[in-house]
């Protein structure tokens, strides 16, 4: 009997060892075309100029938007006693829509956005828009920093952070030159009409943008899809990206998910007990993800269908986008009428809505969910990177991966902060704390390079 038991235990041990070794294997980097054409029709020679750009909300657009907002049909009232549990609270929404029509000053907001120097340039067939802000003081070591946002955002998300990064601070012997780009199909960047523009290929475009601007080596700060794009960039271009700061750190390696799963039996094995509630019990976490990820499934499968209503109705688009912004800001506030939106300034939310409406980019931006999970990106997800990486975890970030999981992907995780406040749109909600952490993370990254040489 004992003999049989011993054999069974031995077999299980060997199988587990084999399985774990299998999961720890690193696949080969797939072949990638670094010059793939995403423009209309076949490839043509392009103008490589970098052109200054100013945002304009013109009278035709404003009049049309206001007329649609005013002529909407009456909104259906929430059920008795319900706040935001069934989705956006339409009484709250109505107040915001009225504000958009009556108080939001389109021209003043455009001027405000234009305080940051903006440009466009053509990369691989698409017109890419970006903010480029040089430091206010010369003579301090300047680090080129590419900043990347996610959905349903744009470089607007970094408006308050950028001046904090381009201003030198005592105790730091460096400052940043910031290049904050709109992802293709987002904000003022052109979308593609070709299938396949995944986060990986967006990463190639962003790398080519930085080369166009004269940077063969640079740093990245990113969140949400931007962080996914950047995670591919540090994997594919480890010698070009000198450091990565992320406010949505994730390891999508299967081995990391095994850890996450094992942690549901012994959480302390995976995560500091203080922060265990962010992911365990796993059943709570999964039910939260299911509750809030319907939009994700729709956009990953039928973005063009949902996109028709969102393109035609600014009230519908606002409801759809604001509900997600609220939940990602504070998912524990579905029992309020604002559903988490009170964590942000209304003007910032309306800037985001106006930018989406003006550029008609709700469909082109939503399609990233359908392109995001190609076979190629899954292979790259499973390749670790040596690029020094710094992570900050705000309280209500959509996902939380403890450092032990992150290290599977980021072998040189040199800095990690956990905040018990803040949410997904850190640049809008906690710009100062985000900027503080970027300076700290970058200090650790520079230290890492010093030790390497
Ligand atoms: C006004 O802006 C919209 C949206 O950007 C654009 O499609 C339209 O061509 C512009 N109209 C004029 C008259 O400039």
PDB file of N, CA and C and ligand atoms in Angstrom, residues 56-62 188 357-360, ligand 1:
ATOM      1  N   UNK A  56      -9.120  72.105 -32.486  1.00  0.00           N
ATOM      2  CA  UNK A  56     -10.189  73.061 -32.738  1.00  0.00           C
ATOM      3  C   UNK A  56     -11.528  72.363 -32.579  1.00  0.00           C
ATOM      4  N   UNK A  57     -12.392  72.920 -31.746  1.00  0.00           N
ATOM      5  CA  UNK A  57     -13.776  72.455 -31.698  1.00  0.00           C
ATOM      6  C   UNK A  57     -14.582  73.489 -32.485  1.00  0.00           C
ATOM      7  N   UNK A  58     -14.941  73.152 -33.726  1.00  0.00           N
ATOM      8  CA  UNK A  58     -15.526  74.190 -34.590  1.00  0.00           C
ATOM      9  C   UNK A  58     -17.043  74.336 -34.396  1.00  0.00           C
ATOM     10  N   UNK A  59     -17.565  75.433 -34.906  1.00  0.00           N
ATOM     11  CA  UNK A  59     -18.973  75.787 -34.663  1.00  0.00           C
ATOM     12  C   UNK A  59     -19.936  74.760 -35.246  1.00  0.00           C
ATOM     13  N   UNK A  60     -19.583  74.195 -36.390  1.00  0.00           N
ATOM     14  CA  UNK A  60     -20.465  73.190 -37.011  1.00  0.00           C
ATOM     15  C   UNK A  60     -20.595  71.980 -36.087  1.00  0.00           C
ATOM     16  N   UNK A  61     -19.463  71.501 -35.599  1.00  0.00           N
ATOM     17  CA  UNK A  61     -19.469  70.341 -34.708  1.00  0.00           C
ATOM     18  C   UNK A  61     -20.252  70.662 -33.434  1.00  0.00           C
ATOM     19  N   UNK A  62     -19.982  71.846 -32.851  1.00  0.00           N
ATOM     20  CA  UNK A  62     -20.636  72.203 -31.578  1.00  0.00           C
ATOM     21  C   UNK A  62     -22.158  72.298 -31.762  1.00  0.00           C
ATOM     22  N   UNK A 188      -6.797  62.302 -31.390  1.00  0.00           N
ATOM     23  CA  UNK A 188      -6.582  62.959 -32.682  1.00  0.00           C
ATOM     24  C   UNK A 188      -5.697  62.137 -33.625  1.00  0.00           C
ATOM     25  N   UNK A 357     -16.158  62.542 -29.400  1.00  0.00           N
ATOM     26  CA  UNK A 357     -17.223  62.935 -30.321  1.00  0.00           C
ATOM     27  C   UNK A 357     -16.659  63.682 -31.523  1.00  0.00           C
ATOM     28  N   UNK A 358     -15.795  64.649 -31.249  1.00  0.00           N
ATOM     29  CA  UNK A 358     -15.221  65.484 -32.310  1.00  0.00           C
ATOM     30  C   UNK A 358     -14.487  64.630 -33.346  1.00  0.00           C
ATOM     31  N   UNK A 359     -13.778  63.611 -32.876  1.00  0.00           N
ATOM     32  CA  UNK A 359     -12.965  62.795 -33.792  1.00  0.00           C
ATOM     33  C   UNK A 359     -13.697  61.545 -34.278  1.00  0.00           C
ATOM     34  N   UNK A 360     -14.918  61.364 -33.785  1.00  0.00           N
ATOM     35  CA  UNK A 360     -15.697  60.189 -34.168  1.00  0.00           C
ATOM     36  C   UNK A 360     -14.866  58.908 -34.033  1.00  0.00           C
TER      37      UNK A 360
HETATM   38  C1  LIG B   1     -15.558  70.746 -38.006  1.00  0.00           C
HETATM   39  O1  LIG B   1     -15.032  69.684 -37.217  1.00  0.00           O
HETATM   40  C2  LIG B   1     -15.470  68.393 -37.633  1.00  0.00           C
HETATM   41  C3  LIG B   1     -14.953  67.401 -36.605  1.00  0.00           C
HETATM   42  O2  LIG B   1     -13.550  67.490 -36.453  1.00  0.00           O
HETATM   43  C4  LIG B   1     -14.970  68.109 -39.038  1.00  0.00           C
HETATM   44  O3  LIG B   1     -15.408  66.837 -39.457  1.00  0.00           O
HETATM   45  C5  LIG B   1     -15.484  69.177 -39.971  1.00  0.00           C
HETATM   46  O4  LIG B   1     -14.915  68.992 -41.252  1.00  0.00           O
HETATM   47  C6  LIG B   1     -15.151  70.567 -39.457  1.00  0.00           C
HETATM   48  N1  LIG B   1     -15.874  71.533 -40.254  1.00  0.00           N
HETATM   49  C7  LIG B   1     -15.354  72.674 -40.661  1.00  0.00           C
HETATM   50  C8  LIG B   1     -16.263  73.566 -41.412  1.00  0.00           C
HETATM   51  O5  LIG B   1     -14.216  72.973 -40.404  1.00  0.00           O
END
